[in-house]
Amino acid sequence: MDEALIRSLTPGVLTVLVRRGADFAAAEDAVQDALVEAVRGWPDDPPRDPKGWLVTVAWRRFLDAARADTARRRREDCVEEEPAPGPAPGVDDTLQLYFLCAHPSLTPSSAVALTLRAVGGLTTRQIARAYLVPEATMAQRISRAKRTVSGVRFDRPGDVATVLRVLYLVFNEGYSGDVDLAAEAIRLTRQLAASVDHPEVAGLLALMLLHHARRAARTAPDGSLVPLAEQDRGRWDTVSIAEGVRILQAALARDRLGEFQAQAAIAALHADAPTAGETDWVQIVEWYDELARLTDNPVVRLNRAVAVGEADGPRAGLAELAALDDTLPRHTAVAAYLHERDGDLDTAARLYAEAAHKAPDLAERDHLVRQAARLNSRHRQRR
């Protein structure tokens, strides 16, 4: 059973049913029924035209449900105009499915779940495991999302920016359960890039590849975090880095800069440095300036303060940090790092400990606790 093939065909099959007149929720249910039949029958008797087989079976399941539904009269046209079985159309309408699943009326969590289900072809159980929630909870989330978009028609262009933000949310979830969401986000973004010619889609794909290339070096064997400056760069995936840089360069050449391209440029400069000490921090500051201009995001300015601290010295970084809201996520951790760079180890140790209490996850908390303990140990040794 080729699971990758099934998942790649799912969005196209779903779109065919919607174009034939099925509402989204009913079409998605019918496609899931067809996938169950495929899992049962394909290993022993694989079809010559997998997509056509899925379309035919899913359409029949939809019609069966339509005939039994109390709203049969409203759907009689769909029943009477059943197309003859045959090869599925070659047109790829997946792009419109991306837009539907990232509809502005959906919450970010619902949009992510619906994208993984309808476009990614994942089961509700897989998505629930990836997000560490009960399957029933995820099923309710997906059902609500399907009801929300059921009345939406494919008659207006979608918002690429919204789709990209949903895919970026998927990527940032990383890995948990039996689904690697970072890899899944890369796969879906590749698929989107093949459907739409847009420099920001290319920018997001490049950003994902460049970040994902460092994944193996981000954690030690005991699971603890390894900061970028301390990572073994020999463990970085040079093939993914080369592909990311190539895609980014082609996007930047179009002179339509967007935030994902700017973020990818920063990631590329980190990837290009043979050692942490050879990082071109001056260029990174310049790219953060561009990113701040594009987004006016306070988190971008926080990251820029770190880059300024590297390019112009820790006191310059602390001066930039002083102008920012100290309630920003990781503000205290950045202050601790810059104070350590400036030689004020007592203040740095205190701030690391304070930042540990605010850490968003266990791995980051443990890392900050270790940083505080390291500096406190050095202070005791001096005494």
Tab-separated table of C-alpha atoms in Angstrom:
chain	number	residue	atom	x	y	z
A	1	MET	CA	0.000	0.000	0.000
A	2	ASP	CA	1.588	3.246	-1.157
A	3	GLU	CA	0.575	5.663	1.621
A	4	ALA	CA	2.439	8.562	-0.004
A	5	LEU	CA	0.468	8.056	-3.238
A	6	ILE	CA	-2.847	8.008	-1.373
A	7	ARG	CA	-2.000	11.216	0.477
A	8	SER	CA	-0.900	12.958	-2.715
A	9	LEU	CA	-4.162	12.039	-4.487
A	10	THR	CA	-6.532	12.982	-1.654
A	11	PRO	CA	-6.780	16.763	-2.254
A	12	GLY	CA	-7.381	16.326	-5.993
A	13	VAL	CA	-10.153	13.789	-5.393
A	14	LEU	CA	-11.806	16.040	-2.824
A	15	THR	CA	-11.700	19.008	-5.189
A	16	VAL	CA	-13.343	16.991	-7.995
A	17	LEU	CA	-16.291	16.159	-5.730
A	18	VAL	CA	-16.692	19.767	-4.616
A	19	ARG	CA	-16.639	20.946	-8.232
A	20	ARG	CA	-19.354	18.400	-9.077
A	21	GLY	CA	-21.644	19.995	-6.497
A	22	ALA	CA	-20.929	18.242	-3.212
A	23	ASP	CA	-20.573	20.500	-0.197
A	24	PHE	CA	-17.193	20.336	1.481
A	25	ALA	CA	-18.193	18.397	4.602
A	26	ALA	CA	-20.087	15.704	2.672
A	27	ALA	CA	-17.348	15.449	0.052
A	28	GLU	CA	-14.641	15.046	2.689
A	29	ASP	CA	-16.604	12.282	4.402
A	30	ALA	CA	-17.081	10.497	1.076
A	31	VAL	CA	-13.371	10.723	0.271
A	32	GLN	CA	-12.485	9.256	3.654
A	33	ASP	CA	-14.858	6.332	2.945
A	34	ALA	CA	-13.148	5.788	-0.406
A	35	LEU	CA	-9.730	5.813	1.268
A	36	VAL	CA	-10.883	3.114	3.691
A	37	GLU	CA	-11.929	0.951	0.722
A	38	ALA	CA	-8.582	1.628	-0.943
A	39	VAL	CA	-6.704	0.456	2.122
A	40	ARG	CA	-8.761	-2.746	2.123
A	41	GLY	CA	-8.630	-3.533	-1.575
A	42	TRP	CA	-5.588	-2.008	-3.237
A	43	PRO	CA	-2.889	-4.267	-1.759
A	44	ASP	CA	-4.503	-7.278	-3.507
A	45	ASP	CA	-5.954	-5.545	-6.575
A	46	PRO	CA	-4.347	-2.141	-7.311
A	47	PRO	CA	-6.257	-0.038	-9.892
A	48	ARG	CA	-4.692	1.128	-13.136
A	49	ASP	CA	-5.942	4.693	-12.499
A	50	PRO	CA	-5.768	5.280	-8.710
A	51	LYS	CA	-7.179	8.800	-8.798
A	52	GLY	CA	-10.033	7.805	-11.116
A	53	TRP	CA	-10.839	4.864	-8.834
A	54	LEU	CA	-10.947	7.106	-5.780
A	55	VAL	CA	-13.104	9.703	-7.543
A	56	THR	CA	-15.592	7.050	-8.685
A	57	VAL	CA	-15.892	5.381	-5.289
A	58	ALA	CA	-16.034	8.672	-3.377
A	59	TRP	CA	-18.713	10.061	-5.710
A	60	ARG	CA	-20.819	6.940	-5.235
A	61	ARG	CA	-20.456	7.229	-1.459
A	62	PHE	CA	-21.535	10.857	-1.682
A	63	LEU	CA	-24.575	9.962	-3.770
A	64	ASP	CA	-25.533	7.189	-1.339
A	65	ALA	CA	-25.429	9.697	1.496
A	66	ALA	CA	-27.319	12.276	-0.575
A	67	ARG	CA	-30.158	9.856	-1.358
A	68	ALA	CA	-30.548	9.016	2.327
A	69	ASP	CA	-30.391	12.627	3.437
A	70	THR	CA	-33.495	14.633	4.236
A	71	ALA	CA	-32.260	17.318	1.840
A	72	ARG	CA	-32.515	14.916	-1.135
A	73	ARG	CA	-34.563	17.290	-3.261
A	74	ARG	CA	-31.862	19.957	-3.047
A	75	ARG	CA	-29.293	17.432	-4.274
A	76	GLU	CA	-31.348	15.703	-7.001
A	77	ASP	CA	-29.388	17.461	-9.726
A	78	CYS	CA	-26.196	15.886	-8.400
A	79	VAL	CA	-27.835	12.430	-8.435
A	80	GLU	CA	-29.282	12.738	-11.947
A	81	GLU	CA	-26.100	14.103	-13.480
A	82	GLU	CA	-23.722	11.396	-12.260
A	83	PRO	CA	-20.761	11.389	-14.665
A	84	ALA	CA	-19.816	8.122	-16.275
A	85	PRO	CA	-16.865	6.307	-14.694
A	86	GLY	CA	-13.575	6.975	-16.424
A	87	PRO	CA	-10.180	8.605	-16.034
A	88	ALA	CA	-10.124	11.567	-13.674
A	89	PRO	CA	-9.425	14.992	-15.183
A	90	GLY	CA	-5.765	15.937	-15.203
A	91	VAL	CA	-6.359	19.497	-13.958
A	92	ASP	CA	-4.905	20.058	-10.503
A	93	ASP	CA	-7.281	22.173	-8.418
A	94	THR	CA	-5.377	21.619	-5.194
A	95	LEU	CA	-4.560	25.321	-4.906
A	96	GLN	CA	-8.224	26.173	-4.366
A	97	LEU	CA	-8.396	23.544	-1.662
A	98	TYR	CA	-5.500	25.260	0.125
A	99	PHE	CA	-7.429	28.521	0.035
A	100	LEU	CA	-10.585	26.877	1.342
A	101	CYS	CA	-8.796	25.211	4.250
A	102	ALA	CA	-7.117	28.502	5.190
A	103	HIS	CA	-10.366	30.474	5.015
A	104	PRO	CA	-10.336	33.674	7.132
A	105	SER	CA	-13.427	32.520	9.043
A	106	LEU	CA	-11.446	29.643	10.592
A	107	THR	CA	-9.304	29.910	13.691
A	108	PRO	CA	-5.597	29.163	13.107
A	109	SER	CA	-5.846	25.805	14.902
A	110	SER	CA	-8.892	24.785	12.861
A	111	ALA	CA	-7.259	25.879	9.609
A	112	VAL	CA	-4.172	23.822	10.411
A	113	ALA	CA	-6.212	20.730	11.285
A	114	LEU	CA	-8.387	20.996	8.169
A	115	THR	CA	-5.339	21.518	5.934
A	116	LEU	CA	-3.648	18.420	7.329
A	117	ARG	CA	-6.836	16.386	6.876
A	118	ALA	CA	-8.050	17.587	3.461
A	119	VAL	CA	-4.813	18.583	1.722
A	120	GLY	CA	-2.316	16.474	3.629
A	121	GLY	CA	-4.446	13.331	3.637
A	122	LEU	CA	-3.709	12.569	7.309
A	123	THR	CA	-6.244	10.747	9.447
A	124	THR	CA	-7.917	12.394	12.421
A	125	ARG	CA	-5.993	10.024	14.693
A	126	GLN	CA	-2.645	11.025	13.167
A	127	ILE	CA	-3.412	14.732	13.529
A	128	ALA	CA	-4.571	14.265	17.126
A	129	ARG	CA	-1.376	12.397	17.994
A	130	ALA	CA	0.739	15.080	16.368
A	131	TYR	CA	-0.940	17.790	18.457
A	132	LEU	CA	-1.087	15.653	21.616
A	133	VAL	CA	-4.863	15.971	22.024
A	134	PRO	CA	-7.558	13.265	22.269
A	135	GLU	CA	-8.848	11.988	18.929
A	136	ALA	CA	-12.398	13.040	19.865
A	137	THR	CA	-11.215	16.602	20.464
A	138	MET	CA	-9.514	16.767	17.079
A	139	ALA	CA	-12.561	15.204	15.379
A	140	GLN	CA	-14.769	17.950	16.833
A	141	ARG	CA	-12.303	20.614	15.696
A	142	ILE	CA	-12.263	19.262	12.153
A	143	SER	CA	-16.064	18.863	12.064
A	144	ARG	CA	-16.566	22.470	13.136
A	145	ALA	CA	-14.090	23.627	10.498
A	146	LYS	CA	-15.857	21.634	7.768
A	147	ARG	CA	-19.220	23.104	8.753
A	148	THR	CA	-17.738	26.598	8.645
A	149	VAL	CA	-16.457	26.277	5.076
A	150	SER	CA	-19.257	24.125	3.665
A	151	GLY	CA	-21.019	27.099	2.124
A	152	VAL	CA	-17.893	28.686	0.679
A	153	ARG	CA	-17.730	28.607	-3.138
A	154	PHE	CA	-14.650	28.387	-5.347
A	155	ASP	CA	-15.523	31.592	-7.171
A	156	ARG	CA	-13.045	34.072	-5.694
A	157	PRO	CA	-9.264	34.098	-5.539
A	158	GLY	CA	-7.863	32.977	-2.219
A	159	ASP	CA	-5.349	34.734	-0.026
A	160	VAL	CA	-1.879	33.241	-0.514
A	161	ALA	CA	-0.602	35.015	2.613
A	162	THR	CA	-3.177	33.220	4.790
A	163	VAL	CA	-2.277	29.846	3.290
A	164	LEU	CA	1.412	30.497	3.957
A	165	ARG	CA	0.771	31.386	7.584
A	166	VAL	CA	-1.164	28.141	8.074
A	167	LEU	CA	1.676	26.115	6.542
A	168	TYR	CA	4.206	27.962	8.711
A	169	LEU	CA	2.138	27.084	11.794
A	170	VAL	CA	2.249	23.424	10.750
A	171	PHE	CA	6.022	23.596	10.254
A	172	ASN	CA	6.657	25.164	13.633
A	173	GLU	CA	4.902	22.290	15.402
A	174	GLY	CA	7.914	20.135	14.449
A	175	TYR	CA	7.594	16.479	15.386
A	176	SER	CA	5.400	14.581	17.810
A	177	GLY	CA	3.480	11.328	17.663
A	178	ASP	CA	3.796	9.352	14.435
A	179	VAL	CA	3.660	12.337	12.072
A	180	ASP	CA	6.598	14.597	11.345
A	181	LEU	CA	4.760	17.895	10.891
A	182	ALA	CA	7.871	19.779	9.770
A	183	ALA	CA	8.410	17.299	6.942
A	184	GLU	CA	4.681	17.357	6.175
A	185	ALA	CA	4.704	21.163	5.969
A	186	ILE	CA	7.632	21.017	3.537
A	187	ARG	CA	5.769	18.489	1.388
A	188	LEU	CA	2.625	20.619	1.308
A	189	THR	CA	4.582	23.795	0.566
A	190	ARG	CA	6.341	22.050	-2.329
A	191	GLN	CA	2.923	21.081	-3.622
A	192	LEU	CA	1.717	24.669	-3.280
A	193	ALA	CA	4.837	25.971	-5.046
A	194	ALA	CA	4.047	23.678	-7.978
A	195	SER	CA	0.535	25.159	-8.193
A	196	VAL	CA	1.198	28.886	-7.834
A	197	ASP	CA	3.992	31.118	-9.078
A	198	HIS	CA	4.573	33.407	-6.099
A	199	PRO	CA	7.942	34.528	-4.633
A	200	GLU	CA	6.694	34.307	-1.048
A	201	VAL	CA	5.691	30.673	-1.538
A	202	ALA	CA	9.255	30.049	-2.702
A	203	GLY	CA	10.528	32.095	0.232
A	204	LEU	CA	8.600	29.978	2.726
A	205	LEU	CA	9.814	26.741	1.125
A	206	ALA	CA	13.408	27.998	1.274
A	207	LEU	CA	12.979	29.031	4.918
A	208	MET	CA	11.600	25.612	5.861
A	209	LEU	CA	14.414	23.770	4.082
A	210	LEU	CA	17.113	25.925	5.688
A	211	HIS	CA	15.690	25.513	9.187
A	212	HIS	CA	14.982	21.822	8.744
A	213	ALA	CA	18.571	21.278	7.568
A	214	ARG	CA	19.804	22.041	11.104
A	215	ARG	CA	17.342	19.733	12.828
A	216	ALA	CA	19.725	16.852	13.568
A	217	ALA	CA	22.132	19.194	15.390
A	218	ARG	CA	19.541	21.010	17.511
A	219	THR	CA	19.419	18.471	20.323
A	220	ALA	CA	22.028	16.481	22.229
A	221	PRO	CA	21.722	12.702	22.713
A	222	ASP	CA	20.031	13.342	26.085
A	223	GLY	CA	17.397	15.511	24.394
A	224	SER	CA	18.713	18.851	25.660
A	225	LEU	CA	18.746	21.884	23.377
A	226	VAL	CA	21.963	22.821	21.594
A	227	PRO	CA	22.206	26.586	20.835
A	228	LEU	CA	22.996	27.552	17.236
A	229	ALA	CA	26.513	28.730	18.101
A	230	GLU	CA	27.334	25.353	19.677
A	231	GLN	CA	25.830	23.073	17.045
A	232	ASP	CA	27.972	20.567	15.137
A	233	ARG	CA	27.700	22.039	11.650
A	234	GLY	CA	28.938	18.805	10.191
A	235	ARG	CA	25.520	17.366	11.054
A	236	TRP	CA	23.653	19.976	9.017
A	237	ASP	CA	21.976	18.696	5.852
A	238	THR	CA	24.016	20.363	3.103
A	239	VAL	CA	21.706	19.106	0.338
A	240	SER	CA	18.704	20.850	1.897
A	241	ILE	CA	20.788	23.980	2.495
A	242	ALA	CA	21.880	24.095	-1.142
A	243	GLU	CA	18.297	23.631	-2.339
A	244	GLY	CA	16.993	26.280	0.042
A	245	VAL	CA	19.621	28.804	-1.052
A	246	ARG	CA	18.918	28.115	-4.735
A	247	ILE	CA	15.151	28.580	-4.273
A	248	LEU	CA	15.720	31.754	-2.236
A	249	GLN	CA	18.062	33.296	-4.798
A	250	ALA	CA	15.506	32.729	-7.569
A	251	ALA	CA	12.773	34.323	-5.432
A	252	LEU	CA	14.879	37.363	-4.470
A	253	ALA	CA	15.789	37.916	-8.120
A	254	ARG	CA	12.146	38.750	-8.810
A	255	ASP	CA	12.464	41.854	-6.613
A	256	ARG	CA	9.182	41.313	-4.752
A	257	LEU	CA	10.506	40.988	-1.228
A	258	GLY	CA	8.275	39.538	1.462
A	259	GLU	CA	8.712	38.505	5.069
A	260	PHE	CA	9.360	34.825	4.365
A	261	GLN	CA	12.062	35.680	1.853
A	262	ALA	CA	13.694	37.989	4.414
A	263	GLN	CA	13.552	35.293	7.096
A	264	ALA	CA	15.026	32.789	4.659
A	265	ALA	CA	17.864	35.216	3.849
A	266	ILE	CA	18.745	35.371	7.551
A	267	ALA	CA	18.656	31.568	7.793
A	268	ALA	CA	20.857	31.324	4.686
A	269	LEU	CA	23.493	33.598	6.224
A	270	HIS	CA	23.630	31.357	9.294
A	271	ALA	CA	23.867	28.269	7.071
A	272	ASP	CA	26.620	29.830	4.959
A	273	ALA	CA	28.969	30.449	7.912
A	274	PRO	CA	31.547	27.625	8.361
A	275	THR	CA	31.696	28.461	12.074
A	276	ALA	CA	29.607	30.543	14.433
A	277	GLY	CA	32.439	33.067	14.679
A	278	GLU	CA	32.360	33.640	10.914
A	279	THR	CA	28.669	34.552	10.795
A	280	ASP	CA	28.044	37.774	8.859
A	281	TRP	CA	26.104	39.544	11.608
A	282	VAL	CA	26.236	42.916	9.844
A	283	GLN	CA	24.246	41.510	6.927
A	284	ILE	CA	21.892	39.747	9.312
A	285	VAL	CA	21.134	43.078	11.031
A	286	GLU	CA	20.392	44.576	7.614
A	287	TRP	CA	17.965	41.762	6.821
A	288	TYR	CA	16.289	42.220	10.208
A	289	ASP	CA	15.859	45.886	9.295
A	290	GLU	CA	14.057	44.793	6.116
A	291	LEU	CA	11.965	42.296	8.058
A	292	ALA	CA	11.003	44.907	10.652
A	293	ARG	CA	9.978	47.246	7.849
A	294	LEU	CA	7.796	44.532	6.307
A	295	THR	CA	6.129	43.287	9.486
A	296	ASP	CA	6.608	45.825	12.305
A	297	ASN	CA	6.683	42.765	14.556
A	298	PRO	CA	8.119	43.263	18.080
A	299	VAL	CA	9.514	39.713	18.089
A	300	VAL	CA	11.503	40.607	14.968
A	301	ARG	CA	12.919	43.612	16.823
A	302	LEU	CA	13.816	41.348	19.741
A	303	ASN	CA	15.771	39.051	17.422
A	304	ARG	CA	17.332	42.108	15.823
A	305	ALA	CA	18.640	43.184	19.247
A	306	VAL	CA	20.512	39.867	19.487
A	307	ALA	CA	21.991	40.417	16.022
A	308	VAL	CA	23.026	43.978	16.928
A	309	GLY	CA	24.676	42.595	20.067
A	310	GLU	CA	26.710	40.247	17.889
A	311	ALA	CA	27.534	42.816	15.203
A	312	ASP	CA	28.234	45.902	17.356
A	313	GLY	CA	28.836	44.471	20.818
A	314	PRO	CA	26.581	43.426	23.729
A	315	ARG	CA	26.055	46.960	25.034
A	316	ALA	CA	24.658	48.027	21.684
A	317	GLY	CA	22.335	45.018	21.840
A	318	LEU	CA	21.238	45.916	25.367
A	319	ALA	CA	20.491	49.464	24.226
A	320	GLU	CA	18.219	48.089	21.482
A	321	LEU	CA	16.615	45.737	23.993
A	322	ALA	CA	15.874	48.577	26.410
A	323	ALA	CA	13.545	50.137	23.831
A	324	LEU	CA	11.358	47.018	23.675
A	325	ASP	CA	8.491	45.800	25.876
A	326	ASP	CA	10.008	43.594	28.578
A	327	THR	CA	6.910	41.363	28.557
A	328	LEU	CA	7.801	40.037	25.088
A	329	PRO	CA	8.335	36.258	24.963
A	330	ARG	CA	12.030	35.434	25.540
A	331	HIS	CA	12.901	39.073	26.330
A	332	THR	CA	14.423	38.019	29.660
A	333	ALA	CA	16.435	35.213	28.051
A	334	VAL	CA	17.864	37.646	25.477
A	335	ALA	CA	18.761	40.101	28.260
A	336	ALA	CA	20.536	37.290	30.143
A	337	TYR	CA	22.549	36.337	27.069
A	338	LEU	CA	23.617	39.920	26.316
A	339	HIS	CA	24.576	40.588	29.943
A	340	GLU	CA	26.695	37.436	29.905
A	341	ARG	CA	28.380	38.605	26.706
A	342	ASP	CA	29.046	41.938	28.457
A	343	GLY	CA	30.720	40.195	31.404
A	344	ASP	CA	27.991	40.853	34.001
A	345	LEU	CA	27.679	37.228	35.070
A	346	ASP	CA	25.692	37.823	38.278
A	347	THR	CA	22.955	39.693	36.431
A	348	ALA	CA	23.014	37.138	33.639
A	349	ALA	CA	22.610	34.203	36.062
A	350	ARG	CA	19.682	35.898	37.764
A	351	LEU	CA	18.004	36.630	34.424
A	352	TYR	CA	18.555	33.093	33.125
A	353	ALA	CA	16.802	31.733	36.220
A	354	GLU	CA	13.973	34.222	35.773
A	355	ALA	CA	13.647	33.331	32.083
A	356	ALA	CA	13.444	29.636	32.956
A	357	HIS	CA	10.213	30.278	34.900
A	358	LYS	CA	8.718	31.911	31.784
A	359	ALA	CA	9.906	29.276	29.291
A	360	PRO	CA	7.174	27.992	26.929
A	361	ASP	CA	8.283	24.350	27.047
A	362	LEU	CA	10.265	21.908	29.146
A	363	ALA	CA	13.302	21.688	26.848
A	364	GLU	CA	13.807	25.455	26.818
A	365	ARG	CA	13.248	25.689	30.568
A	366	ASP	CA	15.867	23.026	31.230
A	367	HIS	CA	18.328	24.788	28.937
A	368	LEU	CA	17.903	28.103	30.759
A	369	VAL	CA	18.214	26.422	34.163
A	370	ARG	CA	21.506	24.891	33.031
A	371	GLN	CA	22.728	28.288	31.844
A	372	ALA	CA	21.956	29.840	35.233
A	373	ALA	CA	23.627	26.947	37.066
A	374	ARG	CA	26.715	27.243	34.876
A	375	LEU	CA	27.175	30.927	35.703
A	376	ASN	CA	26.425	30.416	39.402
A	377	SER	CA	29.052	27.683	39.500
A	378	ARG	CA	31.626	30.005	37.959
A	379	HIS	CA	30.713	32.692	40.499
A	380	ARG	CA	31.249	30.258	43.393
A	381	GLN	CA	34.597	29.197	41.975
A	382	ARG	CA	35.763	32.807	41.821
A	383	ARG	CA	34.843	33.268	45.480
